[in-house]
Coordinates of C-alpha atoms in Angstrom, one line a residue:
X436 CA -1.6 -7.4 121.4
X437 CA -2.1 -4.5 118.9
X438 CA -4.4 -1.6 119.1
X439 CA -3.6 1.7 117.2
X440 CA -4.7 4.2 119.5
X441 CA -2.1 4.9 122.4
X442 CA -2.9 6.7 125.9
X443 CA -5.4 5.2 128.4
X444 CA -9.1 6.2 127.2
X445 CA -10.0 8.2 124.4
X446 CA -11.5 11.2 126.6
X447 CA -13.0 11.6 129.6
X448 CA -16.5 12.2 130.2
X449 CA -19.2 13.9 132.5
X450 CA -21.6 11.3 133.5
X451 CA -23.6 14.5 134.7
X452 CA -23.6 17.1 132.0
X453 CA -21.5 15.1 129.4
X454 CA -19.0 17.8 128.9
X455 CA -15.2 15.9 127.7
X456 CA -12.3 18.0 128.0
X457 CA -10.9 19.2 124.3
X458 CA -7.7 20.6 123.4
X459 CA -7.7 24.2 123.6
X460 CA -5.9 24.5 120.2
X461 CA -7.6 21.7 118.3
X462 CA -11.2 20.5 117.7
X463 CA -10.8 17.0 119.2
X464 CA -11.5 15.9 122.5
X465 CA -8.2 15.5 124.8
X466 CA -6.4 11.6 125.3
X467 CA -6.5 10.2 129.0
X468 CA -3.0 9.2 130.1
X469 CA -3.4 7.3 133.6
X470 CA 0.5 6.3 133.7
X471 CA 1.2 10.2 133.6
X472 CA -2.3 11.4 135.0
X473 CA -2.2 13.3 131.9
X474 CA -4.9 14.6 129.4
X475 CA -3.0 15.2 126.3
X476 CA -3.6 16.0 122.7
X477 CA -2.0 13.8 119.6
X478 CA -2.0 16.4 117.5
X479 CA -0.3 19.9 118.4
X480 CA 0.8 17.9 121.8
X481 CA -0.9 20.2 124.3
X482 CA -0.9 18.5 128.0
X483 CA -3.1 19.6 131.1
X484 CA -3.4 17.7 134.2
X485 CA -6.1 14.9 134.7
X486 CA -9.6 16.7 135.9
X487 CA -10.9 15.3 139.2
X488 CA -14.1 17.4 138.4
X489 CA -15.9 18.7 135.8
X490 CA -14.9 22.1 134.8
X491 CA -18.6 23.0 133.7
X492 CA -20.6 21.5 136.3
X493 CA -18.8 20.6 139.1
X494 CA -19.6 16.9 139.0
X495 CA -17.2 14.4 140.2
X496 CA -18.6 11.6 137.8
X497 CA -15.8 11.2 135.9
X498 CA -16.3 8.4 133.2
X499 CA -13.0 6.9 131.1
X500 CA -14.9 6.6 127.5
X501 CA -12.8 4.3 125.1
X502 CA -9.8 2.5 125.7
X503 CA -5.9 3.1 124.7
X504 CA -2.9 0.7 124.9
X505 CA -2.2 1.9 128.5
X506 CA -5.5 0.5 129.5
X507 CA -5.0 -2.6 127.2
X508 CA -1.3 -3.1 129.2
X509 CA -3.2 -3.1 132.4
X510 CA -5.9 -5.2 132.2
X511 CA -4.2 -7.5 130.5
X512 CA -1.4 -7.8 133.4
X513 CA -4.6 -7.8 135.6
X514 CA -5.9 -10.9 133.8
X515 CA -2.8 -13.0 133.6
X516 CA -1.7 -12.1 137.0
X517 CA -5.0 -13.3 138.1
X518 CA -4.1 -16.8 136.8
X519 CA -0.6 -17.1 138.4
X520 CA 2.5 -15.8 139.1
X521 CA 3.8 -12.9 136.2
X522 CA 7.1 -12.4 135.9
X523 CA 7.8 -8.6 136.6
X524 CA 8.4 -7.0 133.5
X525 CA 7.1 -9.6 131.2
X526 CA 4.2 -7.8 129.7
X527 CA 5.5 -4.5 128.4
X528 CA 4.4 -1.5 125.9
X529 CA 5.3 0.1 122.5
X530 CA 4.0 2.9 121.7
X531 CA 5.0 6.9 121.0
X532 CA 5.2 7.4 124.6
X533 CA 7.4 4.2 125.5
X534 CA 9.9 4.5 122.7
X535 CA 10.3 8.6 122.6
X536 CA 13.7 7.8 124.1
X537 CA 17.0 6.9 122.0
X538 CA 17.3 3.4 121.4
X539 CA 13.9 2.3 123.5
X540 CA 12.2 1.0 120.3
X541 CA 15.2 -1.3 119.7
X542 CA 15.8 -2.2 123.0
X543 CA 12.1 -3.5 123.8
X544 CA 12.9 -5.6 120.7
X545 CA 15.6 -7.3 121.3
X546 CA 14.2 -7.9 125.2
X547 CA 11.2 -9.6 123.6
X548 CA 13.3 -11.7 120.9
X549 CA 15.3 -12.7 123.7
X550 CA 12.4 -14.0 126.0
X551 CA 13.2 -11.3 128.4
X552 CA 9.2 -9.7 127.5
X553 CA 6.6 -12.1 126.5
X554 CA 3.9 -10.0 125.8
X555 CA 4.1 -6.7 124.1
X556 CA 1.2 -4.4 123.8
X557 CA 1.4 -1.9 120.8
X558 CA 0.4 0.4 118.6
X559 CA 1.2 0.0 114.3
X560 CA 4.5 0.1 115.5
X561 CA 4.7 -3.4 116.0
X562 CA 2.4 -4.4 113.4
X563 CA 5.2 -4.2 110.6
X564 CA 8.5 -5.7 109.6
X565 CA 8.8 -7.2 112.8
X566 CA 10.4 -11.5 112.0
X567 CA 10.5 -12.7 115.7
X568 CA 10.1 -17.0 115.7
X569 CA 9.1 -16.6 119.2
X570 CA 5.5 -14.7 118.4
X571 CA 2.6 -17.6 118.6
X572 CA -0.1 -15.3 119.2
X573 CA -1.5 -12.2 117.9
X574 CA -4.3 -10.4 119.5
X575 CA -6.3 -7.3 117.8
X576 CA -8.3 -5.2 119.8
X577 CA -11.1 -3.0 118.3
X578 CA -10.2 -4.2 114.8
X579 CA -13.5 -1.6 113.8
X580 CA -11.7 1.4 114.6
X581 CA -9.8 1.8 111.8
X582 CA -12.8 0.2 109.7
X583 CA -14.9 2.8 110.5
X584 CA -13.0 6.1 109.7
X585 CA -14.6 8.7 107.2
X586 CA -11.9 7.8 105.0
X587 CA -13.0 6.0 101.1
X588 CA -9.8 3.8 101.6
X589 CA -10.8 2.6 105.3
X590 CA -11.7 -1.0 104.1
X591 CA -8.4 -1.5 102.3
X592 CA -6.5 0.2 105.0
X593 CA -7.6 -1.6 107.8
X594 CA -7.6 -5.5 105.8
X595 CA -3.6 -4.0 105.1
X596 CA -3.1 -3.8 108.2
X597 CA -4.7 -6.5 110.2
X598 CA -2.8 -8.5 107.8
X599 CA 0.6 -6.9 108.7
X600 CA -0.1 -8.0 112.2
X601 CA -1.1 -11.2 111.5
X602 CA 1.7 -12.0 109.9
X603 CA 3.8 -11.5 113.1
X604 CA 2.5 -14.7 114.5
X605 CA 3.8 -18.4 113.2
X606 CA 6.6 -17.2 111.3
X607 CA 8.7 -21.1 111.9
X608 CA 6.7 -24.4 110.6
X609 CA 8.0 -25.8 114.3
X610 CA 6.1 -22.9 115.8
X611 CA 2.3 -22.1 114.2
X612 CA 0.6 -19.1 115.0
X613 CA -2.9 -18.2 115.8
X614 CA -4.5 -14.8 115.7
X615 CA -7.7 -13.6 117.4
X616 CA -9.7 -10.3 115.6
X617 CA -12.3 -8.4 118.0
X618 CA -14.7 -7.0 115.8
X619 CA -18.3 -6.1 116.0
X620 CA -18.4 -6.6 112.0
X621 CA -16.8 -10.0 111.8
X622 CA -18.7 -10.0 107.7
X623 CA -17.2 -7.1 106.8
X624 CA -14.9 -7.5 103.8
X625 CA -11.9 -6.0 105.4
X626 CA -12.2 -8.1 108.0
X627 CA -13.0 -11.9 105.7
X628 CA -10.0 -10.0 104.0
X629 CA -7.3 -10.5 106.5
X630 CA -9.1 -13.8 108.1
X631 CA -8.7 -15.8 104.7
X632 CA -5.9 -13.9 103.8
X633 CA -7.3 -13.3 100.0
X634 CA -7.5 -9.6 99.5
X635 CA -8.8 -10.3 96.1
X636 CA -11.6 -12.4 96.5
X637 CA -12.8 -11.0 100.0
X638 CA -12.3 -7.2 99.1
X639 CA -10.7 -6.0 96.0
X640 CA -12.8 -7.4 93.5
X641 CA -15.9 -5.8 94.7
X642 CA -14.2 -2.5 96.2
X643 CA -12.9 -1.3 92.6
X644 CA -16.4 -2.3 91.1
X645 CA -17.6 0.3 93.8
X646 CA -15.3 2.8 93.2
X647 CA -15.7 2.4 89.6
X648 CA -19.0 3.3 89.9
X649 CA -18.9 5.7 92.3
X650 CA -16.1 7.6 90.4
X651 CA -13.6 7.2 93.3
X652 CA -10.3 6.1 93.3
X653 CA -8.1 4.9 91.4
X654 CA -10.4 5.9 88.6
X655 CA -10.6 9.4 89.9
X656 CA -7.9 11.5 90.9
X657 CA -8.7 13.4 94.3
X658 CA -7.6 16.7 94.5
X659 CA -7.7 18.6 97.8
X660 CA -7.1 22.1 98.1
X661 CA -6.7 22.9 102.0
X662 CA -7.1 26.6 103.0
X663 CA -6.0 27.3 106.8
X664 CA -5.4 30.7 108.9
X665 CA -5.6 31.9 112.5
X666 CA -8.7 34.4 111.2
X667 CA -11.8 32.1 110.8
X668 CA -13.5 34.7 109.0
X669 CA -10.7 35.5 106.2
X670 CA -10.4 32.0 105.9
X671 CA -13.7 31.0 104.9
X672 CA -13.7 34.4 102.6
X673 CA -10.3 33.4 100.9
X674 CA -11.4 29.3 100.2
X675 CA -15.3 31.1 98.8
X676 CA -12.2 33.2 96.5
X677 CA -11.1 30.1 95.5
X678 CA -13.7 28.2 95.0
X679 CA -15.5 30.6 92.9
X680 CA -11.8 30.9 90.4
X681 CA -12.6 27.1 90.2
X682 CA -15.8 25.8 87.8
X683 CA -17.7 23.8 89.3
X684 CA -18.0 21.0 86.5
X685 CA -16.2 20.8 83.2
X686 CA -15.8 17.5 81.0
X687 CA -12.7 16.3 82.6
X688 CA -13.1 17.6 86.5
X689 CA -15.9 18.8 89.5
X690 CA -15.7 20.7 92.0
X691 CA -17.2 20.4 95.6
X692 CA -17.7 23.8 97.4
X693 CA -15.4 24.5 100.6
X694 CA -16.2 22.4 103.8
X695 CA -15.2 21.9 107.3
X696 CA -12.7 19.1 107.2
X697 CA -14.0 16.4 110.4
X698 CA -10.9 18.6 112.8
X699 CA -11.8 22.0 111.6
X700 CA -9.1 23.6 113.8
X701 CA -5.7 22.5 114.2
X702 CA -3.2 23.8 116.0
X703 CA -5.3 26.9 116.2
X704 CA -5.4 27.3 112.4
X705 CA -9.0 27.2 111.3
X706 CA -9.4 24.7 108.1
X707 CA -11.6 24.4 104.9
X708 CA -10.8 22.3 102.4
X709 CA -12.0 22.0 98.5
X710 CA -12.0 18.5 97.1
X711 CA -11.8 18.1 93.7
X712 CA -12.3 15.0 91.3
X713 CA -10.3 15.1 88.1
X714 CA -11.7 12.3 86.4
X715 CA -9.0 10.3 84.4
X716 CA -10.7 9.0 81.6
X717 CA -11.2 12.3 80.6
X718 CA -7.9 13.7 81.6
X719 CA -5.6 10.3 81.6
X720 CA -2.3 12.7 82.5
X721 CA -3.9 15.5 85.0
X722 CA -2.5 17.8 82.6
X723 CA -6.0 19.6 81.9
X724 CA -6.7 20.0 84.9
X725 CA -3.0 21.0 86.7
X726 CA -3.3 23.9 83.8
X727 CA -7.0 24.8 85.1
X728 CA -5.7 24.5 88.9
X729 CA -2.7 26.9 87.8
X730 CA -4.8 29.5 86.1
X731 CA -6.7 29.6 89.2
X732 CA -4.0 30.0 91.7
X733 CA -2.3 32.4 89.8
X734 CA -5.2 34.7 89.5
X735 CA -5.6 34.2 93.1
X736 CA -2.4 35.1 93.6
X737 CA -2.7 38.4 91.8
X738 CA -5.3 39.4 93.7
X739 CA -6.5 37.9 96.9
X740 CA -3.3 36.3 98.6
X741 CA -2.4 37.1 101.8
X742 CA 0.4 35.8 104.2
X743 CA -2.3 35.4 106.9
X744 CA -4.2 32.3 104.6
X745 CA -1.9 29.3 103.9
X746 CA -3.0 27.0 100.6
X747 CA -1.9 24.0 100.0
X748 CA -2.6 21.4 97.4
X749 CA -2.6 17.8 97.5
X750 CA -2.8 15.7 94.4
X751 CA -4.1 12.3 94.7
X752 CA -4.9 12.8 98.0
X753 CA -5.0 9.8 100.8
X754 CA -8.7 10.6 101.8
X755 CA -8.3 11.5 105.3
X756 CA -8.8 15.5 105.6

């Protein structure tokens, strides 16, 4: 069973006031984790006890929004249980917070090639690589959460790996596999995609027409200039800096003003970011615009660089800020 989003439910939420608890440090709403009673964040790891009540008003109406493998693991041992006898231990879970331990990812493997576990709950862990004869059935749950990121490659991504997992199942001719997809967008591309197994026909074809048109990748090289600090202020001062050393069109590139990113704080560093599309019909190499990119960083260098703003630069970026 594969879902790639680990802890119980995505947040917690107020059915009074509607108030979720969110990670003092970052700018996204804190994971349940029932097995620990845990809310935690996947990003800079900060951990706080489960609420009981609502912090802003009080109200003991606390709804699980979402769901994580640990709430996949138990319903599902709910369900089968329900049906017969389980044997103890025979539906376990792979994930970052089962495997953090030496050896546990191995271990869990070799106890479900062995028959020891016969149904493992996961995470994209278990998605790749994995040749065990035994597999017959693959289950995906909430195949439209990856579909649905603001991210240009989420269609390819998500048809990738739906395809990865499906590929666990009926790996013998004496054993044939079957694979179930929960989706609310069965037409989708991505999701025709893995079901046939054609990327081509399904997806590619018509996602690189789009792109082409578009001027997206691969016919556009993405460049993403991420300015971060602990001083809000000073950091949206330095990326205007930037941006303003930076045309905003020439033949060969153009340049989008500074933007919050979708987490504009991160591990309490406060983030814009400057995307940049160096169009490669005009600039095959990147060498016209590396030298404009240069120019500009070292005249902000010279004179507007200070250790309390951190830039970085990332060329051909993956299209998740």
């Amino acid at each position: 069973m594969f879902l790639n989003r680990r802890g119980y439910s995505v947040q917690l939420l107020c059915e009074d006031c509607g108030d979720s608890p969110a990670c003092p440090n970052c700018d996204v709403s804190l994971t349940y984790h029932k097995a620990s009673f845990a809310l935690r964040c996947h990003y800079c790891g900060f951990s706080e006890p489960a609420r009981t009540i609502c912090h802003v008003c009080g109200g003991t109406d606390l709804r699980e929004s979402g769901l994580g493998t640990q709430r996949v693991e138990e319903e599902l041992i709910g369900l089968l249980s329900a049906k017969g006898p389980l044997r103890e231990g025979s539906v376990q879970r792979m994930d970052a917070d089962t495997t953090s331990k030496r050896n546990a990812h191995r271990k869990l493997l070799e106890a479900f090639a062995n028959g020891d576990i016969d149904v493992i709950v996961g995470t994209q862990m278990i998605a790749k690589g994995l040749d065990i004869p035994r597999v017959t059935l693959v289950g995906v749950v909430n195949a439209d959460h990856s579909l649905h990121m603001s991210d240009f490659r989420a269609a390819e991504r998500t048809a990738q790996l739906l395809i990865q997992v499906a590929g666990r199942a009926g790996r013998t001719a004496e054993k044939p596999g079957e694979v179930l997809i929960q989706t609310s967008s069965p037409d989708h591309p991505a999701i025709q995609a893995a079901v046939t197994g054609d990327m081509r026909t399904a997806l590619v074809d018509a996602e690189l027409a789009l792109r082409n048109e578009t001027r997206y990748p691969p016919f556009t090289r993405f460049i993403v200039i991420e300015i971060s600090g602990f001083d809000e202020a000073l950091v949206d001062d330095r990326a205007n800096v930037l941006a303003a050393l930076i045309p905003p069109h020439t033949e060969f590139m153009m340049r989008h003003p500074p933007v919050h990113p979708p987490i504009a704080r991160l591990r309490n560093r406060f983030r814009r970011v400057i995307v940049i599309r160096n169009f490669k019909d005009a600039d095959p190499s990147g060498a016209l615009c590396r030298s404009l990119l240069r120019n500009a960083m070292d005249a902000y260098s010279e004179d507007h660089a200070t250790s309390a703003v951190r830039v970085t630069i990332d060329v051909d970026a993956n299209g998740t800020l």
